[in-house]
mmCIF file of C-alpha atoms in Angstrom:
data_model
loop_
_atom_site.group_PDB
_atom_site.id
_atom_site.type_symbol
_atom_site.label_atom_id
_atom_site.label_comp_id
_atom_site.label_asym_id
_atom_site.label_seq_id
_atom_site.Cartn_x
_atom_site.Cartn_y
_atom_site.Cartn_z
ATOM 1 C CA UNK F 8 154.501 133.566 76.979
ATOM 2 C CA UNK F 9 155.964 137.165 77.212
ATOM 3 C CA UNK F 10 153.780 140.210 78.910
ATOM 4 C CA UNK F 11 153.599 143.595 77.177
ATOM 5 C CA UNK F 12 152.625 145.957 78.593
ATOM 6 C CA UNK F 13 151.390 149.720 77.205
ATOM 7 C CA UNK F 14 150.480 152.827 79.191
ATOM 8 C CA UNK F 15 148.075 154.753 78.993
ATOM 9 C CA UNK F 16 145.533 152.663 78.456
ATOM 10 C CA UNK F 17 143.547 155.863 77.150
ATOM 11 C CA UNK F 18 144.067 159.735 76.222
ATOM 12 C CA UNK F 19 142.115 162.586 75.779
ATOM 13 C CA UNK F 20 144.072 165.472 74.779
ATOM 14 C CA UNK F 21 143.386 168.962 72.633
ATOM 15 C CA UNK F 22 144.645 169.712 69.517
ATOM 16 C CA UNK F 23 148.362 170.519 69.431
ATOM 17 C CA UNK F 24 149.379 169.134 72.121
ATOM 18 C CA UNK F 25 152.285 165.695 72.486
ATOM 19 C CA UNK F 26 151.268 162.761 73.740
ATOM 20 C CA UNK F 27 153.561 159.623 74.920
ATOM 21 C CA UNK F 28 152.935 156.091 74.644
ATOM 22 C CA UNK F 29 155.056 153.752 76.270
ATOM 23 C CA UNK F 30 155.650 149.760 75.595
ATOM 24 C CA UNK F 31 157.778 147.604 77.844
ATOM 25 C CA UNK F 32 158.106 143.975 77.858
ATOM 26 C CA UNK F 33 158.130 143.061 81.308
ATOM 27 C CA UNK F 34 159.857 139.552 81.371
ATOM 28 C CA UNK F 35 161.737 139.197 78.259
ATOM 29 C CA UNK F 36 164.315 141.637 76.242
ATOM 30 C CA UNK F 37 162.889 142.190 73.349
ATOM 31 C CA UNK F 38 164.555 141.932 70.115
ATOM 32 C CA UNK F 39 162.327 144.136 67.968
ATOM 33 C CA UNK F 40 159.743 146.018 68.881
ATOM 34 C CA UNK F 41 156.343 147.055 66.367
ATOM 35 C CA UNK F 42 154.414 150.290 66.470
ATOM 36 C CA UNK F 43 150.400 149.763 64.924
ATOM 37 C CA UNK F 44 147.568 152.269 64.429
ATOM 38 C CA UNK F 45 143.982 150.984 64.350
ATOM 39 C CA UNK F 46 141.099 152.765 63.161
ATOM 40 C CA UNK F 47 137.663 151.510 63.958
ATOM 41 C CA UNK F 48 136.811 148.498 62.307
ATOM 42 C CA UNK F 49 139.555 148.118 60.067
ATOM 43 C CA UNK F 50 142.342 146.219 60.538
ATOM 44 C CA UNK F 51 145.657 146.918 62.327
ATOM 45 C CA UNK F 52 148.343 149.081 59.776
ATOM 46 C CA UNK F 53 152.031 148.763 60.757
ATOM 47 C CA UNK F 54 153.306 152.195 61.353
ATOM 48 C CA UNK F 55 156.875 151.698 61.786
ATOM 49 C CA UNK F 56 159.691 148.541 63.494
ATOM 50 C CA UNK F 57 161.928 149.857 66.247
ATOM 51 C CA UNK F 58 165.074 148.237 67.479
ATOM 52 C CA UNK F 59 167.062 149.386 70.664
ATOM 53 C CA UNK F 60 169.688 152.080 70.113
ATOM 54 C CA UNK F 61 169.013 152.396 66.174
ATOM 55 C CA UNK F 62 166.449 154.528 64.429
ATOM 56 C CA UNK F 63 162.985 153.357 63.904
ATOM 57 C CA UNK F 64 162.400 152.069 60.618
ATOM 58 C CA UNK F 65 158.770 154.160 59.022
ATOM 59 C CA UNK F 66 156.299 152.563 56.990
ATOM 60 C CA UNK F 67 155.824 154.579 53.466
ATOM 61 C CA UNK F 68 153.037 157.461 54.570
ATOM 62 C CA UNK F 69 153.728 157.346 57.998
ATOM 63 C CA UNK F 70 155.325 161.042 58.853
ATOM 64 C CA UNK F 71 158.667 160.837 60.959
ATOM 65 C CA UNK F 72 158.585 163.931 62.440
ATOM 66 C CA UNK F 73 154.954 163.646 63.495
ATOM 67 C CA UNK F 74 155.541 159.890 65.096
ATOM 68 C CA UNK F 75 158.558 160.096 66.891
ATOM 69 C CA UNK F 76 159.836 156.830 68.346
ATOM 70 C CA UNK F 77 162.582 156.158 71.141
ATOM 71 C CA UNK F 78 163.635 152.525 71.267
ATOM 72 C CA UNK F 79 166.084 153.081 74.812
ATOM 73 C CA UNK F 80 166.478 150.044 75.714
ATOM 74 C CA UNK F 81 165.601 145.954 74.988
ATOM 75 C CA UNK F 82 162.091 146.730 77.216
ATOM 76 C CA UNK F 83 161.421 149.950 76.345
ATOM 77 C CA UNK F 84 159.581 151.708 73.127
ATOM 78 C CA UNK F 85 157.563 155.085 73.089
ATOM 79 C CA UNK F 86 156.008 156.158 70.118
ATOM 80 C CA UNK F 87 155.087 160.063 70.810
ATOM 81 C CA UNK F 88 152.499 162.104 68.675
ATOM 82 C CA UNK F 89 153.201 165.675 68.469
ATOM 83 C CA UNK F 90 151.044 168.617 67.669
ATOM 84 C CA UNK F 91 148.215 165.697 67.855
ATOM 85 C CA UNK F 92 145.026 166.920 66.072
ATOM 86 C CA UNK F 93 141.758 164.957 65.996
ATOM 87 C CA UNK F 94 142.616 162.728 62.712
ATOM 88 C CA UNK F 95 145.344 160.950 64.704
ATOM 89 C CA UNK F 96 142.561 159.999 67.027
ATOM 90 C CA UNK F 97 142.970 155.669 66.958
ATOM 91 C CA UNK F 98 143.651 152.884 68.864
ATOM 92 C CA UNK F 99 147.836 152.335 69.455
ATOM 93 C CA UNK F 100 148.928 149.227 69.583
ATOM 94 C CA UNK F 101 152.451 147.623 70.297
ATOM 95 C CA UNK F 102 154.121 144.779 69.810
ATOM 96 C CA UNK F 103 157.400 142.968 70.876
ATOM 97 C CA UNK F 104 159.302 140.265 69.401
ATOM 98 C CA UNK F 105 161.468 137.423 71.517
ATOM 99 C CA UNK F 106 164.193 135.122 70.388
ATOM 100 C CA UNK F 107 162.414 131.318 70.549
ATOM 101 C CA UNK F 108 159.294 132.920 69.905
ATOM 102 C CA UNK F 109 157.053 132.651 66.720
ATOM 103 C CA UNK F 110 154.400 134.982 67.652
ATOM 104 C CA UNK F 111 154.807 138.730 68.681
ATOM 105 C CA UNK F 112 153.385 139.687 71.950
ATOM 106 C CA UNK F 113 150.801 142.507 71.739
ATOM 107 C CA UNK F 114 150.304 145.001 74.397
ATOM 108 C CA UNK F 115 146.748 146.012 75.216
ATOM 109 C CA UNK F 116 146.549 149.313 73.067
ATOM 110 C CA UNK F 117 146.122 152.737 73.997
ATOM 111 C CA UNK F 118 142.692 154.724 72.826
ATOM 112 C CA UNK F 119 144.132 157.949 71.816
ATOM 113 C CA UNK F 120 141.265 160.876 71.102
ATOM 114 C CA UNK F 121 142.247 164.123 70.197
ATOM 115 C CA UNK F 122 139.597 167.149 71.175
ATOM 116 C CA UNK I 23 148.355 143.611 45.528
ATOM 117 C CA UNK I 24 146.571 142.126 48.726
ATOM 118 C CA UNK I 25 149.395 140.063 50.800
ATOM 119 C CA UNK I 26 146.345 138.624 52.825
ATOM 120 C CA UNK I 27 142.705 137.993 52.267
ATOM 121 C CA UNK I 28 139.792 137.466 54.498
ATOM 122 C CA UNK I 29 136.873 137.370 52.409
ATOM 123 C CA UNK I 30 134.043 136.813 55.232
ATOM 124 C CA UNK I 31 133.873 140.377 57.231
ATOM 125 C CA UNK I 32 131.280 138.587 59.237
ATOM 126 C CA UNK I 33 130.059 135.498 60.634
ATOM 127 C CA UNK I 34 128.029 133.606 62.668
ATOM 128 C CA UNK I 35 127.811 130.490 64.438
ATOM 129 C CA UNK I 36 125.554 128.638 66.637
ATOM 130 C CA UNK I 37 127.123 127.414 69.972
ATOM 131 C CA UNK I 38 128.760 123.956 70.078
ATOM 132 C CA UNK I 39 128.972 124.254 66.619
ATOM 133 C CA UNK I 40 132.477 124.247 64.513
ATOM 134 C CA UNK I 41 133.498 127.008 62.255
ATOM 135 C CA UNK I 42 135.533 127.861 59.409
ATOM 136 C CA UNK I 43 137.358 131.578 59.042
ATOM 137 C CA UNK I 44 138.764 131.910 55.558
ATOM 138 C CA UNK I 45 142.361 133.339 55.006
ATOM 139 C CA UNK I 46 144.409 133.643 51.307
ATOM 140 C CA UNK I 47 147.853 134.886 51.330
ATOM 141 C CA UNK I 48 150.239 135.806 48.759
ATOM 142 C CA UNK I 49 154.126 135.480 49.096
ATOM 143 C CA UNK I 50 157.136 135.020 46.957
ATOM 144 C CA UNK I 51 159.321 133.696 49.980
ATOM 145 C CA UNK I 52 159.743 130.127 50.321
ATOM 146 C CA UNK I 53 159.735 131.294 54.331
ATOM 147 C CA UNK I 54 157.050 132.354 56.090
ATOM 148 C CA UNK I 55 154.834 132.307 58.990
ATOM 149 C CA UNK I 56 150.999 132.535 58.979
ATOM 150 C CA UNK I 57 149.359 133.374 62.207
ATOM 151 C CA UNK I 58 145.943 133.955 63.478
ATOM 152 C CA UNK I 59 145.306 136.663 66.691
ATOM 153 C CA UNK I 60 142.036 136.883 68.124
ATOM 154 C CA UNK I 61 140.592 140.189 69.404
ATOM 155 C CA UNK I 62 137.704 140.858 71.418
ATOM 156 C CA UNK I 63 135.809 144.063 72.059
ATOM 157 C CA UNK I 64 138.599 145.512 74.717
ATOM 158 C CA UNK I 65 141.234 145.754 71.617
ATOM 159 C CA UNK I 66 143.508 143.308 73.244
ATOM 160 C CA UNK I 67 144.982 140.765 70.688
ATOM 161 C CA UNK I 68 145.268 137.172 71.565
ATOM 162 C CA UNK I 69 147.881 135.125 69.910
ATOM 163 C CA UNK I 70 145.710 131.585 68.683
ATOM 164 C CA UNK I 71 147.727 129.568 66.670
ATOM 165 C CA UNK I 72 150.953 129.754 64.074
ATOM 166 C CA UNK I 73 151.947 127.700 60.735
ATOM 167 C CA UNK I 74 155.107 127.890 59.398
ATOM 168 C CA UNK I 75 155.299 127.579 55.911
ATOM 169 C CA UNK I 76 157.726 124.487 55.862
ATOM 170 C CA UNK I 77 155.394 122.448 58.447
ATOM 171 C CA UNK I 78 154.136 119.729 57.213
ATOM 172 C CA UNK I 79 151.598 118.979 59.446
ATOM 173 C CA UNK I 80 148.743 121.112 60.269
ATOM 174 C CA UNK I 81 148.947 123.168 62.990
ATOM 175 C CA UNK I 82 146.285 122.851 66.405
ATOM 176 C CA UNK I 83 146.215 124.377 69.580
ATOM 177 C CA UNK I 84 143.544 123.224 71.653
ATOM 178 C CA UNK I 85 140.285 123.928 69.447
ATOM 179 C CA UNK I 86 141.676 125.899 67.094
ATOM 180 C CA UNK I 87 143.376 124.485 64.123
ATOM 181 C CA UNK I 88 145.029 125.853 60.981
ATOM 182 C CA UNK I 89 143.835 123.934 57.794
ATOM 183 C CA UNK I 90 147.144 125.203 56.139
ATOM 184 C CA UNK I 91 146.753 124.119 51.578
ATOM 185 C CA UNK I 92 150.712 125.358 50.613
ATOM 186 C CA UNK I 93 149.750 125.249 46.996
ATOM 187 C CA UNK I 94 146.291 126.865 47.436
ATOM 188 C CA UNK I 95 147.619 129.443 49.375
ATOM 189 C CA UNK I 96 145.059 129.211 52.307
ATOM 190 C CA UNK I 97 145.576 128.702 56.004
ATOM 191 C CA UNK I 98 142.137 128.554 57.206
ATOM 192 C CA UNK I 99 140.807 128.673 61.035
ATOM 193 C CA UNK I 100 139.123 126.213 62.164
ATOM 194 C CA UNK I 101 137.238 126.531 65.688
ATOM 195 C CA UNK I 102 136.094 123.430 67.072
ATOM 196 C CA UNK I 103 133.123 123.332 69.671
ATOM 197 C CA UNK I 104 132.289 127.188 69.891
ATOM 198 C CA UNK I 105 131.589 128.928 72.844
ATOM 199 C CA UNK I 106 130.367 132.517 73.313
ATOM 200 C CA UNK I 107 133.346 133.758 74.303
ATOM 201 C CA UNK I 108 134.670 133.176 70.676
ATOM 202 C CA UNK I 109 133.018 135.917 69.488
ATOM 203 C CA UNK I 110 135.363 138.528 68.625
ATOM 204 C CA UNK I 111 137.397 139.920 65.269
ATOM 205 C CA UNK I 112 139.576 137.111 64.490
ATOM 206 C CA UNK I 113 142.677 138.434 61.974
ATOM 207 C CA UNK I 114 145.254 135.946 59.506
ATOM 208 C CA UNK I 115 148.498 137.795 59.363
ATOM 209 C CA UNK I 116 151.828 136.919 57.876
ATOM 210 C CA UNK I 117 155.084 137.212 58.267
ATOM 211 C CA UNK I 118 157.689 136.939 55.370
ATOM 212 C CA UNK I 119 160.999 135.296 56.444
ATOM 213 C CA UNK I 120 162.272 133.409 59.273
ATOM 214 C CA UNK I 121 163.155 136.060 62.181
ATOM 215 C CA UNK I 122 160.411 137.088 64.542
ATOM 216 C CA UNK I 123 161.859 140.158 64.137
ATOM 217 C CA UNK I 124 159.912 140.581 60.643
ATOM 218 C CA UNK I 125 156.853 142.644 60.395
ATOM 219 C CA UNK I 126 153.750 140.917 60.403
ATOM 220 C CA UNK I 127 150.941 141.614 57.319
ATOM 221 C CA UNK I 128 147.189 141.528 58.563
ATOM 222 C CA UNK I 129 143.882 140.856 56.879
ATOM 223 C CA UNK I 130 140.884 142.877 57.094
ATOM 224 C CA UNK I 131 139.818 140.610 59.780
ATOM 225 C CA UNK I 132 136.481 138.584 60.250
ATOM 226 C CA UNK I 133 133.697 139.647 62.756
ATOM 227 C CA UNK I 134 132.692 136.061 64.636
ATOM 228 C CA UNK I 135 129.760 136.352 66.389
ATOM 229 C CA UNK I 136 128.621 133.208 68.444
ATOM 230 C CA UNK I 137 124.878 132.560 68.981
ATOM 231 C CA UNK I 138 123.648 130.800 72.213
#
C-alpha cells in the first residue's frame, strides 16, 4: 500500500503563534488529500478535502481563515493553524487518496498543544 | 441524523477468543464503501478491511472479516483468534459514492481491550 507521511510528529507552541503541518505521500500521487482533527477519545471529525492546485473544500464550522490549507502539488498538503490558542490543542491527522485504491492512507498524526 | 453507529464504546475479550464489533450505517446512495481502521494507542490508523456496498460476498482479510447485512444496514467486525495486540480503538467509517476521492464518515469508535 501507499506511505503517508506527516511532520511534526508533535508541537508545543504559545498562544498566537502559526504552526505548519505537512502531509506527503511518498510513493504515490495522490488524488485527494483529507485534513482530520481528533480530540481525545472521540472520534476523528473531517475538517476539510484538498485537491492539488484548487482551493480546499471546509467542512461547515471549520473557520477558513484560521485553517489555512496549501494543496502544491499531487504529494504535498499543509494544513497551517494561525494565531493557535490552547482550544485548537488535538491530534492532526491526514489522509491521501490513490487511484486503484479503496482505502485512504493515513499519516501518523501530529499532537498539536498550544501553551 | 447519525451516518454511522457503534453502539459498544468498549469491549473486552479473552485471548484466542473471537469477537464481534458492532457497526450501523445509514445511506441513501446505492454506492458506497464501508471500512474498518484500527488504531492503537500511538494514534496511527491501520486500514483492516473494506466492503463495498455492491459485493456480494463478505469481505475477509486474514482474521478479520466484515459480516456485511445490506438490508439491515450493518457491516459488523469480526476478529477471529484474538491476540493482545488487537487491543486498540477500532472505528466503521463510510464512504458515499464510488471515488476514493470521497470523504470518509466515522463512528464513535469501540475501545477493544484483549485479556491474556
Amino acid at each position: 500500500g501507499a506511505v503517508v507521511s506527516q511532520h511534526p510528529s508533535w508541537v508545543i507552541c504559545k498562544s498566537g503563534t502559526s504552526v505548519k503541518i505537512e502531509c506527503r505521500s511518498l510513493d504515490f500521487q495522490a488524488t485527494t488529500m483529507f485534513w482530520y482533527r481528533q480530540f481525545p477519545k472521540q472520534s476523528l471529525m473531517l475538517m476539510a478535502t484538498s485537491n492539488e492546485g484548487s482551493k480546499a473544500t471546509y467542512e461547515q464550522g471549520v473557520e477558513k481563515d484560521k485553517f489555512l490549507i496549501n494543496h502544491a502539488s499531487l504529494t504535498l498538503s499543509t494544513l497551517t493553524v494561525t494565531s493557535a490558542h490552547p482550544e485548537d490543542s488535538s491530534f492532526y491527522i491526514c489522509s491521501a487518496a490513490f487511484q486503484g485504491y479503496n482505502e485512504q492512507f493515513f499519516g501518523p498524526g501530529t499532537r498539536l498543544t498550544v501553551l | 441524523a447519525q451516518k454511522i453507529t457503534q453502539t459498544q464504546p468498549g469491549m473486552f475479550v479473552q485471548e484466542k477468543e473471537a469477537v464481534t464489533l458492532d457497526c450501523t450505517y445509514d445511506t441513501s446512495d446505492p454506492s458506497y464503501g464501508l471500512f474498518w481502521y484500527k488504531q492503537p494507542s500511538s494514534g496511527e490508523m491501520i486500514f483492516l478491511i473494506y466492503q463495498g456496498s455492491y459485493d456480494q460476498q463478505n469481505a475477509t482479510e486474514g482474521r478479520y472479516s466484515l459480516n456485511f447485512q445490506k438490508a439491515r444496514k450493518s457491516a459488523n467486525l469480526v476478529i477471529s483468534a484474538s491476540q493482545l495486540g488487537d487491543s486498540a480503538m477500532y472505528f466503521c467509517a463510510m464512504r458515499e459514492g464510488i471515488s476514493s476521492a470521497r470523504q470518509l464518515t466515522f463512528g464513535s469508535g469501540t475501545q477493544l481491550t484483549v485479556l491474556p
